[in-house]
Coordinates of C-alpha atoms and ligand atoms in Angstrom, one line a residue:
X24 CA -29.4 -3.2 5.9
X25 CA -31.5 -6.0 4.2
X26 CA -30.8 -9.5 5.5
X27 CA -29.6 -10.9 2.2
X28 CA -27.2 -8.0 1.6
X29 CA -25.7 -8.5 5.1
X30 CA -25.4 -12.3 4.5
X31 CA -23.5 -11.9 1.3
X32 CA -21.2 -9.3 2.7
X33 CA -20.5 -11.6 5.7
X34 CA -19.9 -14.5 3.3
X35 CA -17.4 -12.3 1.3
X36 CA -15.1 -12.4 4.4
X37 CA -15.3 -16.2 4.9
X38 CA -11.8 -17.6 4.2
X39 CA -12.5 -21.3 3.9
X40 CA -15.3 -20.7 1.5
X41 CA -13.2 -18.3 -0.4
X42 CA -10.3 -20.8 -0.8
X43 CA -12.8 -23.5 -1.9
X44 CA -14.6 -21.3 -4.4
X45 CA -11.5 -19.7 -6.0
X46 CA -10.0 -23.1 -6.6
X47 CA -13.1 -24.8 -8.0
X48 CA -14.0 -24.9 -11.7
X49 CA -17.6 -24.3 -10.9
X50 CA -16.8 -21.2 -8.9
X51 CA -14.7 -19.7 -11.8
X52 CA -17.4 -20.4 -14.3
X53 CA -19.9 -18.6 -12.0
X54 CA -17.5 -15.6 -11.5
X55 CA -17.2 -15.1 -15.3
X56 CA -20.4 -13.0 -15.3
X57 CA -18.6 -10.2 -13.4
X58 CA -14.9 -11.0 -13.8
X59 CA -13.1 -10.6 -17.2
X60 CA -10.9 -13.7 -16.7
X61 CA -8.0 -15.0 -14.7
X62 CA -5.1 -13.5 -16.7
X63 CA -3.8 -10.1 -17.7
X64 CA -4.4 -11.0 -21.3
X65 CA -8.2 -11.4 -20.6
X66 CA -8.5 -8.0 -19.1
X67 CA -6.5 -6.4 -22.0
X68 CA -8.8 -8.1 -24.5
X69 CA -11.9 -6.8 -22.7
X70 CA -10.4 -3.3 -22.6
X71 CA -9.6 -3.3 -26.3
X72 CA -13.2 -4.5 -27.1
X73 CA -14.6 -1.7 -24.9
X74 CA -12.4 0.9 -26.7
X75 CA -13.8 -0.3 -30.0
X76 CA -17.3 0.2 -28.6
X77 CA -16.4 3.8 -27.6
X78 CA -15.8 3.1 -23.9
X79 CA -12.8 3.4 -21.7
X80 CA -11.7 1.0 -19.0
X81 CA -10.2 0.8 -15.6
X82 CA -8.4 -2.4 -14.8
X83 CA -8.5 -4.1 -11.4
X84 CA -6.2 -6.9 -10.7
X85 CA -8.3 -8.6 -8.0
X86 CA -7.0 -9.1 -4.5
X87 CA -7.3 -7.4 -1.1
X88 CA -5.9 -7.7 2.4
X89 CA -2.6 -9.4 1.5
X90 CA -0.9 -11.1 4.4
X91 CA 2.8 -10.6 3.5
X92 CA 5.1 -8.0 2.1
X93 CA 6.1 -10.3 -0.7
X94 CA 2.4 -10.7 -1.8
X95 CA 2.0 -6.9 -1.8
X96 CA 5.0 -6.5 -4.1
X97 CA 3.8 -9.3 -6.4
X98 CA 0.4 -7.6 -6.6
X99 CA 2.1 -4.3 -7.5
X100 CA 4.2 -6.0 -10.2
X101 CA 1.0 -7.0 -12.0
X102 CA -0.1 -3.3 -12.1
X103 CA 3.3 -2.3 -13.4
X104 CA 2.9 -4.8 -16.2
X105 CA -0.5 -3.5 -16.9
X106 CA 0.7 0.1 -17.2
X107 CA 3.4 -1.0 -19.7
X108 CA 0.9 -3.0 -21.7
X109 CA -1.6 -0.2 -21.8
X110 CA 1.0 2.1 -23.1
X111 CA 2.5 -0.4 -25.6
X112 CA -1.0 -1.2 -27.0
X113 CA -2.2 2.4 -26.9
X114 CA -5.3 1.3 -24.9
X115 CA -7.6 3.9 -23.4
X116 CA -7.5 2.4 -19.9
X117 CA -6.2 3.2 -16.5
X118 CA -5.8 1.2 -13.3
X119 CA -7.8 0.8 -10.0
X120 CA -5.9 -0.3 -7.0
X121 CA -6.9 -1.3 -3.4
X122 CA -4.4 -0.2 -0.7
X123 CA -5.0 -3.4 1.3
X124 CA -3.7 -5.3 -1.7
X125 CA -0.6 -3.1 -1.4
X126 CA -0.1 -4.1 2.2
X127 CA -2.0 -1.3 4.0
X128 CA -3.0 -3.5 6.9
X129 CA 0.6 -4.7 7.4
X130 CA 2.2 -1.3 7.2
X131 CA 0.9 2.0 5.9
X132 CA 4.4 3.0 4.9
X133 CA 4.7 -0.2 2.8
X134 CA 1.4 0.6 1.0
X135 CA 2.3 4.2 0.4
X136 CA 5.7 3.4 -1.0
X137 CA 4.2 0.8 -3.4
X138 CA 1.4 3.2 -4.4
X139 CA 3.9 6.0 -5.0
X140 CA 5.9 3.9 -7.4
X141 CA 2.8 3.0 -9.3
X142 CA 1.7 6.6 -9.6
X143 CA 5.3 7.6 -10.7
X144 CA 5.1 4.9 -13.4
X145 CA 1.6 6.1 -14.4
X146 CA 2.9 9.7 -14.7
X147 CA 5.8 8.5 -17.0
X148 CA 3.3 6.6 -19.2
X149 CA 0.7 9.5 -19.1
X150 CA -1.7 7.3 -17.3
X151 CA -3.7 7.5 -14.1
X152 CA -4.1 5.5 -10.8
X153 CA -7.5 5.3 -9.1
X154 CA -7.3 4.3 -5.5
X155 CA -10.5 2.3 -4.7
X156 CA -12.2 2.9 -1.3
X157 CA -12.6 0.0 1.1
X158 CA -14.4 -0.1 4.5
X159 CA -14.7 2.9 6.7
X160 CA -11.9 1.9 9.0
X161 CA -9.6 2.8 6.1
X162 CA -11.2 6.0 4.8
X163 CA -9.0 8.5 6.6
X164 CA -5.7 6.7 5.9
X165 CA -6.7 6.3 2.2
X166 CA -7.6 10.0 1.9
X167 CA -4.4 11.1 3.6
X168 CA -2.2 9.0 1.3
X169 CA -3.9 10.2 -1.8
X170 CA -3.6 13.8 -0.7
X171 CA 0.1 13.4 0.1
X172 CA 0.8 11.8 -3.3
X173 CA -1.3 14.3 -5.3
X174 CA 0.6 17.1 -3.5
X175 CA 3.8 16.1 -5.3
X176 CA 4.0 18.5 -8.2
X177 CA 5.1 15.9 -10.7
X178 CA 2.3 13.5 -9.7
X179 CA -0.6 16.0 -9.5
X180 CA -3.7 14.8 -11.3
X181 CA -2.2 11.3 -11.8
X182 CA -3.9 9.9 -8.8
X183 CA -7.6 9.9 -7.8
X184 CA -9.9 8.6 -5.1
X185 CA -13.3 7.1 -4.5
X186 CA -16.0 8.6 -2.2
X187 CA -19.0 6.6 -0.9
X188 CA -22.3 8.4 -0.6
X189 CA -23.4 6.1 2.3
X190 CA -20.9 7.7 4.7
X191 CA -22.0 10.8 6.7
X192 CA -18.5 12.3 6.3
X193 CA -18.5 12.2 2.5
X194 CA -19.8 15.7 1.9
X195 CA -16.9 17.3 3.9
X196 CA -14.4 14.9 2.2
X197 CA -15.7 16.0 -1.2
X198 CA -15.3 19.7 -0.3
X199 CA -11.7 19.1 0.7
X200 CA -10.9 17.0 -2.4
X201 CA -12.4 19.6 -4.7
X202 CA -10.3 22.3 -3.0
X203 CA -7.2 20.1 -3.5
X204 CA -8.1 19.5 -7.2
X205 CA -8.3 15.7 -6.7
X206 CA -10.4 13.6 -9.2
X207 CA -13.2 11.7 -7.4
X208 CA -15.1 8.6 -8.4
X209 CA -18.4 8.8 -6.6
X210 CA -20.2 5.5 -5.7
X211 CA -22.8 4.5 -3.1
X212 CA -20.5 2.1 -1.2
X213 CA -20.3 -1.7 -1.1
X214 CA -19.3 -2.6 2.5
X215 CA -21.3 -3.3 5.6
X216 CA -21.1 -0.2 7.8
X217 CA -22.7 0.6 11.2
X218 CA -25.3 3.3 11.6
X219 CA -22.7 5.4 13.5
X220 CA -20.9 6.1 10.2
X221 CA -23.2 5.4 7.3
X222 CA -26.8 6.1 6.4
X223 CA -28.8 2.9 7.1
X224 CA -31.6 3.8 4.7
X225 CA -31.1 3.5 0.9
X226 CA -33.2 6.6 0.3
X227 CA -30.7 8.7 2.3
X228 CA -27.8 7.1 0.5
X229 CA -29.4 8.1 -2.8
X230 CA -30.2 11.6 -1.7
X231 CA -26.6 12.1 -0.6
X232 CA -25.4 10.6 -3.9
X233 CA -27.4 13.3 -5.8
X234 CA -26.1 16.1 -3.6
X235 CA -22.5 15.0 -4.0
X236 CA -23.0 14.6 -7.8
X237 CA -24.1 18.2 -8.0
X238 CA -21.0 19.4 -6.0
X239 CA -18.7 17.3 -8.3
X240 CA -20.3 18.5 -11.5
X241 CA -20.0 22.1 -10.5
X242 CA -16.3 21.8 -9.8
X243 CA -13.8 22.4 -12.6
X244 CA -12.3 18.9 -12.2
X245 CA -13.0 15.8 -14.3
X246 CA -14.8 13.3 -12.0
X247 CA -16.5 9.9 -12.4
X248 CA -20.0 9.0 -11.4
X249 CA -20.0 5.3 -10.7
X250 CA -23.6 3.9 -10.6
X251 CA -26.0 1.7 -12.5
X252 CA -29.0 3.5 -10.9
X253 CA -31.0 5.1 -13.7
X254 CA -32.5 7.7 -11.3
X255 CA -29.0 8.9 -10.3
X256 CA -27.9 9.0 -14.0
X257 CA -31.0 10.9 -15.1
X258 CA -30.5 13.4 -12.2
X259 CA -26.8 13.9 -13.2
X260 CA -27.7 14.4 -16.9
X261 CA -30.5 16.9 -16.1
X262 CA -28.2 18.9 -13.7
X263 CA -25.4 19.0 -16.2
X264 CA -27.6 20.1 -19.0
X265 CA -29.4 22.8 -16.9
X266 CA -26.0 24.2 -15.8
X267 CA -24.4 24.1 -19.2
X268 CA -21.9 21.4 -18.1
X269 CA -20.7 19.6 -21.3
X270 CA -20.8 15.8 -21.3
X271 CA -17.1 15.8 -22.0
X272 CA -16.4 17.3 -18.5
X273 CA -17.3 14.1 -16.6
X274 CA -17.8 10.4 -17.1
X275 CA -20.2 7.7 -16.0
X276 CA -18.6 4.5 -14.7
X277 CA -20.1 1.0 -14.4
X278 CA -19.0 -2.5 -13.6
X279 CA -18.0 -5.1 -16.1
X280 CA -21.1 -7.3 -16.8
X281 CA -23.6 -5.0 -15.2
X282 CA -26.2 -3.1 -17.2
X283 CA -24.4 -3.4 -20.5
X284 CA -27.5 -2.1 -22.3
X285 CA -27.3 1.2 -20.2
X286 CA -23.5 1.5 -20.9
X287 CA -24.1 1.3 -24.6
X288 CA -27.1 3.7 -24.5
X289 CA -25.0 6.4 -22.7
X290 CA -22.3 6.1 -25.3
X291 CA -24.9 6.6 -28.1
X292 CA -26.2 9.7 -26.2
X293 CA -22.7 11.2 -26.3
X294 CA -21.6 10.5 -22.7
X295 CA -18.2 9.3 -21.6
X296 CA -18.5 5.8 -20.1
X297 CA -15.7 3.9 -18.3
X298 CA -16.1 0.2 -17.4
X299 CA -14.4 -1.2 -14.3
X300 CA -12.8 -4.5 -15.5
X301 CA -11.7 -6.9 -12.7
X302 CA -9.6 -9.9 -13.5
X303 CA -7.5 -12.5 -11.6
X304 CA -7.7 -15.5 -9.5
X305 CA -8.7 -13.8 -6.3
X306 CA -12.2 -13.0 -7.4
X307 CA -14.3 -14.3 -4.5
X308 CA -14.8 -11.2 -2.2
X309 CA -15.5 -8.9 -5.3
X310 CA -18.0 -11.4 -6.7
X311 CA -19.8 -11.8 -3.3
X312 CA -20.1 -8.0 -3.0
X313 CA -21.8 -8.0 -6.5
X314 CA -24.3 -10.6 -5.2
X315 CA -24.9 -8.5 -2.1
X316 CA -25.8 -5.5 -4.3
X317 CA -28.4 -7.5 -6.1
X318 CA -29.3 -10.8 -4.5
X319 CA -31.5 -11.6 -7.6
X320 CA -28.2 -12.1 -9.4
X321 CA -28.0 -15.5 -7.7
X322 CA -31.1 -16.7 -9.6
X323 CA -29.8 -15.0 -12.8
X324 CA -26.5 -16.8 -12.5
X325 CA -28.0 -20.1 -11.8
X326 CA -30.3 -19.9 -14.8
X327 CA -27.5 -19.0 -17.1
X328 CA -25.2 -21.6 -15.6
X329 CA -27.6 -24.4 -16.5
X330 CA -28.4 -22.9 -19.9
X331 CA -24.8 -23.0 -21.1
Ligands
FDA20 P1 -28.0 0.4 -6.6 O1 -27.3 -0.6 -5.8 O2 -29.1 1.2 -6.0 O3 -28.5 -0.3 -7.9 C1 -29.3 0.4 -8.9 C2 -29.6 -0.6 -10.0 O4 -28.4 -1.0 -10.7 C3 -30.2 -2.0 -9.5 O5 -31.6 -1.9 -9.4 C4 -29.8 -2.9 -10.6 O6 -30.6 -2.7 -11.7 C5 -28.4 -2.4 -11.0 N1 -27.3 -3.1 -10.3 C6 -26.6 -2.6 -9.2 N2 -25.7 -3.5 -8.9 C7 -25.9 -4.6 -9.6 C8 -25.2 -5.8 -9.7 N3 -24.2 -6.1 -8.9 N4 -25.7 -6.7 -10.6 C9 -26.7 -6.4 -11.4 N5 -27.3 -5.2 -11.4 C10 -26.9 -4.3 -10.5 N6 -17.8 0.6 -3.9 C11 -16.9 0.8 -2.9 O7 -17.3 0.7 -1.7 N7 -15.6 1.2 -3.2 C12 -15.2 1.4 -4.5 O8 -14.0 1.7 -4.7 C13 -16.1 1.1 -5.6 N8 -15.8 1.2 -6.9 C14 -16.7 1.1 -7.8 C15 -16.4 1.4 -9.2 C16 -17.4 1.4 -10.1 C17 -17.0 1.7 -11.5 C18 -18.7 1.1 -9.8 C19 -19.8 1.1 -10.8 C20 -19.0 0.7 -8.5 C21 -18.1 0.7 -7.5 N9 -18.4 0.4 -6.2 C22 -17.4 0.7 -5.2 C23 -19.6 -0.3 -5.9 C24 -20.7 0.7 -5.5 O9 -20.4 1.3 -4.2 C25 -22.1 0.0 -5.4 O10 -22.1 -1.0 -4.4 C26 -22.6 -0.5 -6.7 O11 -22.2 0.3 -7.8 C27 -24.1 -0.7 -6.7 O12 -24.7 0.6 -6.5 P2 -25.5 1.4 -7.7 O13 -25.0 2.8 -7.6 O14 -25.3 0.7 -9.0 O15 -27.0 1.4 -7.2

């Protein structure tokens, strides 16, 4: 793993720096490149604007690794409000949730109960809950939870998961998820993982991404391909067109503030595009992972900061 990527991922877990940055005005201004704003209203405005541009959204109320049950319930309340707002304003948007924000590290039962109520609420409002994937110590528990919830007849299809192509296990996981009819978001993976569980070389992560893309596209389920990598996108488009898979049968997903030109181009070409819209005060770990993916962003942010 390149040194700068490791350094930013290590910094993303630094509590004192996180507390300092999240409270500072300077930090918030920096984060605005990748974060829609601090309040629910900011995220909803962005979702509405995306809908007008022909894109859908998935809303992420930032936060992870809560340290008390109260915090977990408070985090869930924001998502319940989002589901109500989305329905009331007829937005084309769903929600993305991290299980550690729902208390997974305190008690798996707590997180599952909270997630279940969110999925029940989404089913009532004809919406959808995507469970984000965190580091590899949580992969199995996340998969098990999503499978259990999706197995409830009244919740089937209302919950989906994320698979990371950097993990060796992902091919087997994708096979099982397809067999269970679970919607997958495929990404490369954003955490620091040891070579025992994840491909250390980017070329292997990319090769696996393309292999998993083909498996997902061939399945009858509507999946999401989350990447800004033009080579991955071109390969997916070519495979779909060679195999008669209509663009309406899958979607591309990208992050708010990243490759907006590419997002718009795909819409013009007739593809479904969903933008991941994070918002809230706990933006620091998310923001640092975005810098880890592309350390050149530091220079980009600095230039724009002083230009404003
Ligand atoms: P790659 O990193 O190879 O980058 C390809 C090109 O994309 C770069 O050359 C650059 O041009 C552009 N690019 C990529 N990242 C950029 C950035 N931050 N700023 C500017 N340009 C950038 N991960 C995870 O572990 N669990 C999850 O649940 C999710 N969820 C998720 C949802 C969505 C919608 C997306 C798009 C991504 C995620 N991820 C994620 C993150 C994902 O794992 C991965 O870290 C990033 O998407 C970067 O990988 P790419 O596929 O874009 O390719």
